[in-house]
Short mmCIF file of C-alpha atoms and ligand atoms in Angstrom, two decimals:
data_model
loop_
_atom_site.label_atom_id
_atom_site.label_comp_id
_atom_site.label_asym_id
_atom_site.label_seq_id
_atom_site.Cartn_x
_atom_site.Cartn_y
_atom_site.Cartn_z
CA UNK A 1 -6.28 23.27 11.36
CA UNK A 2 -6.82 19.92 9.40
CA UNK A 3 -5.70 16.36 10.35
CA UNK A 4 -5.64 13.05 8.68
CA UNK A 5 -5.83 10.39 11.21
CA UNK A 6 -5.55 6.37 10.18
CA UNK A 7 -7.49 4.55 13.02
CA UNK A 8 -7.36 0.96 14.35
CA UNK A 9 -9.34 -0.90 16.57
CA UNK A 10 -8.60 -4.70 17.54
CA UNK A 11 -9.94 -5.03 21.27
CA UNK A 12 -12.37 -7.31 20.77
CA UNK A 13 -13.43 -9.31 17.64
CA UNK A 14 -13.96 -6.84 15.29
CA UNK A 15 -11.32 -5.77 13.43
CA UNK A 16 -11.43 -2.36 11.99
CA UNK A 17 -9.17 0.41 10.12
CA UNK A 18 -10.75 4.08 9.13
CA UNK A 19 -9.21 6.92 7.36
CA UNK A 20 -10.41 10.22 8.03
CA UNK A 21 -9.78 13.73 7.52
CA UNK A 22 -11.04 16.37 10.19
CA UNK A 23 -11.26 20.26 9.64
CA UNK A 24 -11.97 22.66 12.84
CA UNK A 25 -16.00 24.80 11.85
CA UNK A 26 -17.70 27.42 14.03
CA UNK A 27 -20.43 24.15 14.73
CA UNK A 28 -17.97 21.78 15.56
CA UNK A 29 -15.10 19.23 14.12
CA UNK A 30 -15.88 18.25 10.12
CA UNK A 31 -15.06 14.83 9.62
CA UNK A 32 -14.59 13.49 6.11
CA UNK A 33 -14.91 9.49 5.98
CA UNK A 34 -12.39 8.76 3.23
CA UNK A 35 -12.97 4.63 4.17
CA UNK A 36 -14.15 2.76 6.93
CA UNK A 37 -14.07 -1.10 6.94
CA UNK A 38 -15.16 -3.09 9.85
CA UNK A 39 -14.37 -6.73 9.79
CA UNK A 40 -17.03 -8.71 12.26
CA UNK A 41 -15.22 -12.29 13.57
CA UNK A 42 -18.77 -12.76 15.71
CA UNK A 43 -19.54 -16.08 13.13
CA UNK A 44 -16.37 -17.20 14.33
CA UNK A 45 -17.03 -17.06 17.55
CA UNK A 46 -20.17 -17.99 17.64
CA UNK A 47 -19.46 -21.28 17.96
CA UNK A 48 -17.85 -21.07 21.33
CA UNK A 49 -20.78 -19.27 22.77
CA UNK A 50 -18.55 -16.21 23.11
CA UNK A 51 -15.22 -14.61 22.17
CA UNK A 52 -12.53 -16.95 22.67
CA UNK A 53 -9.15 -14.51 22.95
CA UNK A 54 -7.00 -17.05 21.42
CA UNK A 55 -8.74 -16.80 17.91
CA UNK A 56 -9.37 -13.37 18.52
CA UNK A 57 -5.27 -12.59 18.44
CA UNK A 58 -4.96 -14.92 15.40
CA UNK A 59 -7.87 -13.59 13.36
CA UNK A 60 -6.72 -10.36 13.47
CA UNK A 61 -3.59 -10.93 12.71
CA UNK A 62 -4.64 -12.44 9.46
CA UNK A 63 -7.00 -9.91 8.50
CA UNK A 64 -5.28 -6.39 9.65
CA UNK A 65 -3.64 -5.95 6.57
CA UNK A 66 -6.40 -7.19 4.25
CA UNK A 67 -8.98 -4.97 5.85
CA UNK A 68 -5.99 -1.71 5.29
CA UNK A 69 -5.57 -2.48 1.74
CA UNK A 70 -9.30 -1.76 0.97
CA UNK A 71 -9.38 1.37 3.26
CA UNK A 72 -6.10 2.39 1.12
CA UNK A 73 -8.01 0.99 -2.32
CA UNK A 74 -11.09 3.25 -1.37
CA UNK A 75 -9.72 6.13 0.15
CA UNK A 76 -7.07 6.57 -3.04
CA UNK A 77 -10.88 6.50 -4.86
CA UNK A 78 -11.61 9.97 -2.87
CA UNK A 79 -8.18 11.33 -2.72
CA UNK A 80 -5.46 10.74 -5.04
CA UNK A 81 -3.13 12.43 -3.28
CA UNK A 82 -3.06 9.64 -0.50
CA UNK A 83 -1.12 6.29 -0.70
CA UNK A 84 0.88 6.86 -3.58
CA UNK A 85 3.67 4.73 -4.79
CA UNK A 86 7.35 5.08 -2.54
CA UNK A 87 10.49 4.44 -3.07
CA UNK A 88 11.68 0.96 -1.30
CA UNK A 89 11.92 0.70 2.27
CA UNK A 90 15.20 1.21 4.02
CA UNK A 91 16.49 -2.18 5.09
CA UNK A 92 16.97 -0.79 8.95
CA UNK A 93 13.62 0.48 8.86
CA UNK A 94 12.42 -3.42 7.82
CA UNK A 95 14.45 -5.32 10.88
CA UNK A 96 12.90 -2.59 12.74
CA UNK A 97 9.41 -4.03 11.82
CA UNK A 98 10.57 -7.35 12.06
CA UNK A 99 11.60 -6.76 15.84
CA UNK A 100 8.68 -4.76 16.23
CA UNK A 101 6.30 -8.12 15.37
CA UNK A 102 8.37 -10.67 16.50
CA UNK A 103 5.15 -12.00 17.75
CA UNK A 104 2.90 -11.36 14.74
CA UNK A 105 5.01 -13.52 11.80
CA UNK A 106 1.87 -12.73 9.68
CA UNK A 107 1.46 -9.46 9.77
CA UNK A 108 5.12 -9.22 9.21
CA UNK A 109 4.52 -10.91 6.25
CA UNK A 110 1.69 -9.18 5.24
CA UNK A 111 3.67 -6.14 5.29
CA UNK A 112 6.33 -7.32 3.16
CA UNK A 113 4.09 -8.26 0.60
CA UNK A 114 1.80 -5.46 0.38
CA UNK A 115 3.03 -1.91 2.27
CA UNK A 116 6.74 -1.57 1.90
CA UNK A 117 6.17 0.21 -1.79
CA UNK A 118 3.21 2.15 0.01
CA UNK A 119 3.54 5.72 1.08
CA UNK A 120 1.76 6.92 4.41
CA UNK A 121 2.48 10.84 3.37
CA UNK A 122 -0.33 13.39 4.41
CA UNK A 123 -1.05 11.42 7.39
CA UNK A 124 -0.62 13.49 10.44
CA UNK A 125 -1.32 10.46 12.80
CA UNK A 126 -2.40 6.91 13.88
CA UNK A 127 -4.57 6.68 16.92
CA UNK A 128 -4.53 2.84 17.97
CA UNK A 129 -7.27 1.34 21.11
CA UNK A 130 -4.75 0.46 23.76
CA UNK A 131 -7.39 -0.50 26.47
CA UNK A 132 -9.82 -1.90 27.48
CA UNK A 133 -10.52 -5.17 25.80
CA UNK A 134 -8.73 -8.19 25.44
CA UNK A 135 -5.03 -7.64 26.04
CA UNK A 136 -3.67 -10.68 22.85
CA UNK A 137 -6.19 -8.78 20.81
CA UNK A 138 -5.43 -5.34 21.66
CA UNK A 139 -1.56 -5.92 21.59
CA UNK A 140 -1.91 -6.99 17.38
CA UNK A 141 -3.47 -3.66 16.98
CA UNK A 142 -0.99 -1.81 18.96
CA UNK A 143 2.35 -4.06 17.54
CA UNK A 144 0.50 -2.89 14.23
CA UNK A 145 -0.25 0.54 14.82
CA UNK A 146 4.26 0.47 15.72
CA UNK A 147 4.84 -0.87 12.50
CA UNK A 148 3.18 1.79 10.19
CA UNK A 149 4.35 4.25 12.65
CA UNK A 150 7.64 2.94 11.79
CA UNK A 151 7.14 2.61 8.07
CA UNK A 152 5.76 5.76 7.73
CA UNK A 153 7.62 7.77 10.37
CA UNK A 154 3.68 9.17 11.93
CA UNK A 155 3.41 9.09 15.45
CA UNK A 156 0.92 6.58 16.91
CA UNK A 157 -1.05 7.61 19.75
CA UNK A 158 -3.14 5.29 22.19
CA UNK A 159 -6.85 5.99 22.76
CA UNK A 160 -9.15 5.11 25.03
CA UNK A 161 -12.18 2.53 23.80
CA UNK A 162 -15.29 3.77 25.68
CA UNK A 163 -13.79 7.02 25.12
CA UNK A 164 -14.23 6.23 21.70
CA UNK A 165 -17.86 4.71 22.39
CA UNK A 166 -18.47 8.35 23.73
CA UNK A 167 -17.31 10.67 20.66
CA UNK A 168 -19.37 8.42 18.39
CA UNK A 169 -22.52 9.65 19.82
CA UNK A 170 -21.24 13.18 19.12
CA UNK A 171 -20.79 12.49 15.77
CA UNK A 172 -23.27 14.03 13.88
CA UNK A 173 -23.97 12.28 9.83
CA UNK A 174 -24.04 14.40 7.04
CA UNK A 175 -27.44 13.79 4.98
CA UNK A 176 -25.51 11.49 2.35
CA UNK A 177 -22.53 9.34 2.83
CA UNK A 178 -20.76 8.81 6.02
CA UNK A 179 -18.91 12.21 6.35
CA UNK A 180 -20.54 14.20 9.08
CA UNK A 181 -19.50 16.67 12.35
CA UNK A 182 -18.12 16.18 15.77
CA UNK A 183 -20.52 18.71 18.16
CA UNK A 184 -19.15 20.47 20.91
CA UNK A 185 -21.80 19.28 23.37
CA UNK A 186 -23.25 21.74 26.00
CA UNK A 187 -21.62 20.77 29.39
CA UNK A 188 -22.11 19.48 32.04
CA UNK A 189 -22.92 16.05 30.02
CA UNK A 190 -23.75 12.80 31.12
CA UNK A 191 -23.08 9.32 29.50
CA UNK A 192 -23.89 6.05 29.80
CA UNK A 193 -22.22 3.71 28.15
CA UNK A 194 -23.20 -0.11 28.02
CA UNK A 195 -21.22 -2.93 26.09
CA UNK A 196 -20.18 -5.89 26.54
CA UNK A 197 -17.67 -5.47 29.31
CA UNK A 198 -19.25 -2.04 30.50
CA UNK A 199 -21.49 -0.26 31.78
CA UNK A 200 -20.81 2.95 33.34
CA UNK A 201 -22.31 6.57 33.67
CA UNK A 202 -19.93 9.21 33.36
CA UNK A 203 -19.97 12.83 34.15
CA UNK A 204 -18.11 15.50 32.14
CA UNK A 205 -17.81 18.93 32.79
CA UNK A 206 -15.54 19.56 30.16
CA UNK A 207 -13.96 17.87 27.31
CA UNK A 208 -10.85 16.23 29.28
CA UNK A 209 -13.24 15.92 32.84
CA UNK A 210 -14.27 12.31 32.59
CA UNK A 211 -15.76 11.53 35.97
CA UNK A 212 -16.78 7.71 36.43
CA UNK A 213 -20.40 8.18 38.71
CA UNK A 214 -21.95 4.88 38.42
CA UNK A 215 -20.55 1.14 37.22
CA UNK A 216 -21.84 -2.57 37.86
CA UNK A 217 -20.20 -4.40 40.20
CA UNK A 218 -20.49 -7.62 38.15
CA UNK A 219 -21.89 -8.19 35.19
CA UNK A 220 -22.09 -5.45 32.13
CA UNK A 221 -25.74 -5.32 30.22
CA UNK A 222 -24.40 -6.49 26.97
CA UNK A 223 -22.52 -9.37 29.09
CA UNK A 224 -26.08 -9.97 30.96
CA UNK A 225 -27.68 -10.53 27.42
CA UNK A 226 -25.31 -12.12 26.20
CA UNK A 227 -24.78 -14.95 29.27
CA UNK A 228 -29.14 -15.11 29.19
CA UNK A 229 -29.14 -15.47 25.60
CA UNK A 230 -26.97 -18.88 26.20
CA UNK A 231 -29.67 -19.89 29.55
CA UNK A 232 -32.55 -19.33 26.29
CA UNK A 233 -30.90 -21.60 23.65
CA UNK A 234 -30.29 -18.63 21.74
CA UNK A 235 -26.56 -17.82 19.78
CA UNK A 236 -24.12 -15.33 20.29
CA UNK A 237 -23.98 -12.44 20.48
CA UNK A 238 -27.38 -12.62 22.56
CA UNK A 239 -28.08 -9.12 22.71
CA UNK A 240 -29.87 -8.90 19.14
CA UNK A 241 -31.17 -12.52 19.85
CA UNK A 242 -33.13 -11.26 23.27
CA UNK A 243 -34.39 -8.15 21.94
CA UNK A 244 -35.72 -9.48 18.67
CA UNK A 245 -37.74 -11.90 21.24
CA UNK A 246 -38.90 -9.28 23.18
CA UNK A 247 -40.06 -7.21 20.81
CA UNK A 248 -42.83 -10.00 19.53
CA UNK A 249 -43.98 -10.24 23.08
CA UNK A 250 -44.39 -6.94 22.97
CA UNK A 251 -46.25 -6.88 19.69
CA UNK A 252 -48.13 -9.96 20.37
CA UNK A 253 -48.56 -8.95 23.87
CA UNK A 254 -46.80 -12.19 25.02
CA UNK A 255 -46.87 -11.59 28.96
CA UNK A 256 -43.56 -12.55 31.31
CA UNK A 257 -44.61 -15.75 32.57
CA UNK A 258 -42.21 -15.10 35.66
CA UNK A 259 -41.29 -12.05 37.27
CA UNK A 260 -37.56 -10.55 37.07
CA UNK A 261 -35.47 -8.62 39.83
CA UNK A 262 -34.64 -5.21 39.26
CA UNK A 263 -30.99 -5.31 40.99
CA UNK A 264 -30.32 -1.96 42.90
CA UNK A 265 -32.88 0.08 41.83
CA UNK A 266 -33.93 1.74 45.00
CA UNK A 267 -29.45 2.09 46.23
CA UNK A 268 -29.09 6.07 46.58
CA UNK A 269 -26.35 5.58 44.27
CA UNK A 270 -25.67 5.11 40.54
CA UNK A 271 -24.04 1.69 40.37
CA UNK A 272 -25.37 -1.44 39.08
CA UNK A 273 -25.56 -5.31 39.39
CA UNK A 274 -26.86 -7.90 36.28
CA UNK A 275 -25.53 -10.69 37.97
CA UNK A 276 -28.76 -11.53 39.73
CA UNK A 277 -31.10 -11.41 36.54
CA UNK A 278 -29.31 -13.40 35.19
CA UNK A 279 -29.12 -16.27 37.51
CA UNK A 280 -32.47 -15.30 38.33
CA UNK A 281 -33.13 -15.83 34.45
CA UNK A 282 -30.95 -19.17 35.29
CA UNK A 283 -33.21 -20.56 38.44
CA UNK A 284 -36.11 -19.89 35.78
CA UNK A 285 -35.05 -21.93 32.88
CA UNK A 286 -34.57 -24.82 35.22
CA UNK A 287 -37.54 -25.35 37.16
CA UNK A 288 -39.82 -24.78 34.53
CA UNK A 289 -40.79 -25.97 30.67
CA UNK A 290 -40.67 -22.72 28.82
CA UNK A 291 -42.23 -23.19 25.38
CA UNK A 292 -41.35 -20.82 22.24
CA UNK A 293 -43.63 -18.29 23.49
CA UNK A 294 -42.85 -17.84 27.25
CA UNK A 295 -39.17 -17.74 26.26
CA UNK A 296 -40.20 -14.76 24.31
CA UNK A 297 -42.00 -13.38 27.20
CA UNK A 298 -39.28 -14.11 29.35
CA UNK A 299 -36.95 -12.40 26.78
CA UNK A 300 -39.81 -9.06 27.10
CA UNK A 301 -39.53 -9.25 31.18
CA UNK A 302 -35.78 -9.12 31.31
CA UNK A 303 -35.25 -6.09 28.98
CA UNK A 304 -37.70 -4.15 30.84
CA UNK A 305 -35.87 -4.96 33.41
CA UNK A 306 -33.03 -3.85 32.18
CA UNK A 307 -34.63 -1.10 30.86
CA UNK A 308 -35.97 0.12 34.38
CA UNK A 309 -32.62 -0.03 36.21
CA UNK A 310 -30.75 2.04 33.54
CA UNK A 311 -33.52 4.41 33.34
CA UNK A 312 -33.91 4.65 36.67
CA UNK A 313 -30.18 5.37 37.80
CA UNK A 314 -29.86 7.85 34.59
CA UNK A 315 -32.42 10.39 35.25
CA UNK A 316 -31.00 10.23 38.88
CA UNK A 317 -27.50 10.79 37.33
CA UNK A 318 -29.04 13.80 35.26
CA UNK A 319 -30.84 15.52 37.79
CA UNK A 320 -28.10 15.64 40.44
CA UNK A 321 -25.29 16.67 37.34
CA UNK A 322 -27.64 19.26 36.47
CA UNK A 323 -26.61 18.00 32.75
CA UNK A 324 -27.35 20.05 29.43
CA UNK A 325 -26.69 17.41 27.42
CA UNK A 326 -26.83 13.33 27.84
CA UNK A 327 -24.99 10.66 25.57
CA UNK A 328 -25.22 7.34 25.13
CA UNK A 329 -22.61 4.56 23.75
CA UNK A 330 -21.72 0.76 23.35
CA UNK A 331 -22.83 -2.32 21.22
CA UNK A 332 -26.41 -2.20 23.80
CA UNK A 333 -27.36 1.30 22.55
CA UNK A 334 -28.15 -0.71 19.00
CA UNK A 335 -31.37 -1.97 21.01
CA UNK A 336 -34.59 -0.12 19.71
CA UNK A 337 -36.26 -0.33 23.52
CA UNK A 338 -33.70 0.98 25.15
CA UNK A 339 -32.83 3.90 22.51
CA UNK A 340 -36.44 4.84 23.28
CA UNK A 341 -37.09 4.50 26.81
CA UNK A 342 -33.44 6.25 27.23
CA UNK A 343 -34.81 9.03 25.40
CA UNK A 344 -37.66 9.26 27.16
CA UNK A 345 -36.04 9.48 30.18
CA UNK A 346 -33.57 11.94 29.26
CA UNK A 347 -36.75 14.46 28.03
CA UNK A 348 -38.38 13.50 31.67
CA UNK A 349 -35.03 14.73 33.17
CA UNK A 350 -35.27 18.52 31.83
CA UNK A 351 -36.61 19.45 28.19
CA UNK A 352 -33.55 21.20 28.13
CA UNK A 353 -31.21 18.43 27.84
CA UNK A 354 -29.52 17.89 24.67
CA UNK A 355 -29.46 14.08 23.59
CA UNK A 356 -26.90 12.26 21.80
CA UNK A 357 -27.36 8.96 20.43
CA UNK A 358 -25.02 6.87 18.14
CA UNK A 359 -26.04 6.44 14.54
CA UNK A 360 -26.64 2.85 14.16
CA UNK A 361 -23.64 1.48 12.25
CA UNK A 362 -21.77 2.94 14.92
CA UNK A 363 -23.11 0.85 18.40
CA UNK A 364 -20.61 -1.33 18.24
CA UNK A 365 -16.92 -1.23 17.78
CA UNK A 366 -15.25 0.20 15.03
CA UNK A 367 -12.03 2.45 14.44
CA UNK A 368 -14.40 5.59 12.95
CA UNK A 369 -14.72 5.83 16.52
CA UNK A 370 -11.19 5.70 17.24
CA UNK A 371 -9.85 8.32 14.80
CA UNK A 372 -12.98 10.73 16.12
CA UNK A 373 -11.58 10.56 19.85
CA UNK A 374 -8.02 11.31 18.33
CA UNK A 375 -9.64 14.15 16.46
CA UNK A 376 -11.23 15.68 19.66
CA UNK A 377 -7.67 15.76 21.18
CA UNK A 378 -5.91 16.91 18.74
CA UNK A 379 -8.75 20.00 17.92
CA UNK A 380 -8.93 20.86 21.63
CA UNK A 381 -5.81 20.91 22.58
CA UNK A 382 -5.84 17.83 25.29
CA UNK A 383 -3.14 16.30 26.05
CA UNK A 384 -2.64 12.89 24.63
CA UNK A 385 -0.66 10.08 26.03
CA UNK A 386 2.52 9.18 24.46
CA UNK A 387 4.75 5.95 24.39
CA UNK A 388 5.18 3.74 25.52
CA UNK A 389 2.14 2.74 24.31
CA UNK A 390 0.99 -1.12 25.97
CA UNK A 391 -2.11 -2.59 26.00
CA UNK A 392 -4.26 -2.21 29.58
CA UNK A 393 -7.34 -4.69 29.49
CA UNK A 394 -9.27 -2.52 32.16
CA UNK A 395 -7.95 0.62 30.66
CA UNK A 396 -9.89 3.43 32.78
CA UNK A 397 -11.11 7.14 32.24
O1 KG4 B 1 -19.48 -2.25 22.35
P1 KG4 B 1 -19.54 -3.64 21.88
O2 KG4 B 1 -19.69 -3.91 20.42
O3 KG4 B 1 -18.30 -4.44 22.38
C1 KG4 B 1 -17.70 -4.20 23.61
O4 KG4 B 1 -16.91 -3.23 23.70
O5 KG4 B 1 -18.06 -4.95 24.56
O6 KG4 B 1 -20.78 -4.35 22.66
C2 KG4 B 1 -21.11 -5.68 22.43
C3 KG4 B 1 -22.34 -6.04 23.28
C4 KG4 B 1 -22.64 -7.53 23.27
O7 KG4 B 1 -22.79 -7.98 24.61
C5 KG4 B 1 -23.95 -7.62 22.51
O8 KG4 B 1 -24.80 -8.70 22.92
C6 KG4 B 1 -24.58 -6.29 22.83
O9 KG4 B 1 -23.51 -5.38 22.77
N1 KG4 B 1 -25.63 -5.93 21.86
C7 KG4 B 1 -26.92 -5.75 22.21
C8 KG4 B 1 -27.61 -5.49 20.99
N2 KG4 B 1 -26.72 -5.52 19.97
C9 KG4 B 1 -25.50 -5.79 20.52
N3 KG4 B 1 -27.54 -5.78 23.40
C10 KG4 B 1 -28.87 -5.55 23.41
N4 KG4 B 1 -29.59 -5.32 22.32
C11 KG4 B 1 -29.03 -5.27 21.09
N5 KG4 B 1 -29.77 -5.04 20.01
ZN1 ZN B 2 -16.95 -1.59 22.66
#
């Protein structure tokens, strides 16, 4: 069986469109990349010290349809049988889309201008983020994702994000290019996914079994960084900030010129709390002077800190799963100390464990990610969710 899948993800301030086409193999699902564009607002942002939803919505309304002309300009490169000219649009099928975005008047126009001559033939379907992220942001993707569905008469299905944080550490490169394999993991597996707005171990015992075993009760890593990134002078998004100023402490063996908590380390269960560090980070910054290098040593103390609670509440995830295989997901799993002290702890777990790790580029959100959790249902069968599809800002598992 072979699908094409067009994939869009809005919910936070990236704005991204893939194309891809999967095949079923003995090893797994073979993904061809035909394009993949990811358009970062973060400079935009930055400026507010973090994403402000308002701009979000608009920004992504502006660049939706810029960001699908290039994935149809480069996937028409690979495939000319993709894209190609139509006949005009049927003027019922246009109010449609007009109703449709009633709230988005520029990607209405947008589509006007560019997509009515386009054809979406040899697309089998759209798979659109409906949750969770930022409901004005999410809702442009999904109004979108209605639109083509509408123009092109494809169904549009709704996909979980940290689902789609998950499959990307499946996803397996090719040596060259982006093309690559979905694995069938060995299962039980066990994930932990950190972002922004998450941070959560999950337990699956089969593809569909998503069991949530361990969250924060506050604060997610990526938001901890982030909100001690601001406490540090440094810009948004703090996590890269922090960790490139932890790693020269740790090359220049800066020490932590005050000691950090490690929030529920010793609870018998698998949840977290940030919330302390950081005001503990906050308490810090106040009563003391911190010159260039303490900050960096400050930086080094809180990601091992970090770095001890996730470990920590992982291998006891692992051990009482009895997993075969561990993955790991979100915009924090870009961070070199934590890839490596993750790994490490997986390996201390059982030899046996199989680990999964997200290829860089693919850390943070993108619709590759999307269209891959799409693909998984559709290969194996799972039952996907159908309209109406709405946006759910604390979409669960
Ligand atoms: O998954 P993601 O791109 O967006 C959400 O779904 O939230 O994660 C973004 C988060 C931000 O908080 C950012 O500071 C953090 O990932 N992040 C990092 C690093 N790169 C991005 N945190 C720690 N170290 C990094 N190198
Ligand atoms: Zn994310």
């Amino acid at each position: 069986m072979q699908k094409t899948i067009l994939s869009i993800e809005t919910s936070c301030d990236e704005t991204s469109i893939a194309l891809i086409k999967t095949t079923e193999t003995t090893d797994g699902i073979s993904v061809e990349v035909l394009s993949h564009i990811v358009h970062s607002q973060a400079n935009l942002h930055a400026e507010f010290g973090g994403v402000f939803p308002a701009l979000a919505k608009r920004e992504h309304g502006l660049n939706l349809v810029p960001v699908l002309l290039k994935v149809i300009k480069e996937s028409k490169e690979k495939e000319s049988e993709i894209f190609k000219d139509s006949k005009p649009t049927d003027e019922r099928i246009q109010e449609e889309i007009k109703k449709i975005l009633e709230r988005e008047p520029d990607l209405y126009e947008h589509i006007v201008r560019h997509l009515l001559g386009v054809s979406g033939e040899g697309i089998d379907a759209i798979a659109v983020t409906a949750g969770p992220g930022l409901e004005p942001a999410l809702w442009v993707g999904i109004n979108f994702a209605k639109a083509l569905s509408t123009l092109w008469n494809i169904p549009v299905l709704p996909i979980n994000h940290m689902e789609g944080h998950l499959v990307a550490a499946l996803f397996l490169p090719t040596q060259t290019g982006q093309n690559g394999i979905i694995k069938t993991p060995k299962f039980p597996m066990t994930t932990l996914l950190v972002s922004g707005g998450h941070t959560e171990i999950i337990h699956m015992d089969t593809w569909s079994s998503y069991k949530i075993v361990g969250q924060t009760r506050d604060d997610a890593v990526g938001e901890a960084y982030d909100k001690t990134a601001r406490l540090l002078g440094l810009s948004y998004p703090g996590g890269p900030e922090i960790s490139r100023l932890a790693e020269r402490a740790r090359k220049e063996n800066i020490p932590a010129p005050i000691e950090l908590p490690r929030p529920m380390i010793n609870t018998p269960d698998c949840d977290f709390s940030f919330s302390g560090l950081k005001t503990a980070v906050l308490y810090a910054v106040r009563d003391n002077e911190f010159n260039e290098d303490e900050k960096a040593g400050l930086a080094r103390e809180f990601e091992e800190a970090i770095a001890d609670v996730l470990t920590t509440k992982l291998f006891k995830a692992l051990t009482e799963h009895g997993a075969q295989s561990c993955a790991f997901g979100g915009g924090v799993m870009a961070n070199k100390y934590l890839r490596e002290k993750l790994t490490q702890t997986v390996q201390e777990a059982g030899s046996n464990i199989d680990v999964y790790m997200p290829t860089h580029n693919l850390t943070g959100d993108n619709a590759l990610m999307i269209g891959l959790a799409l693909a998984v249902q559709l290969h194996h069968d799972i039952s996907v969710a159908h309209e109406p599809i709405r946006a759910t800002g604390n979409l669960k598992f």
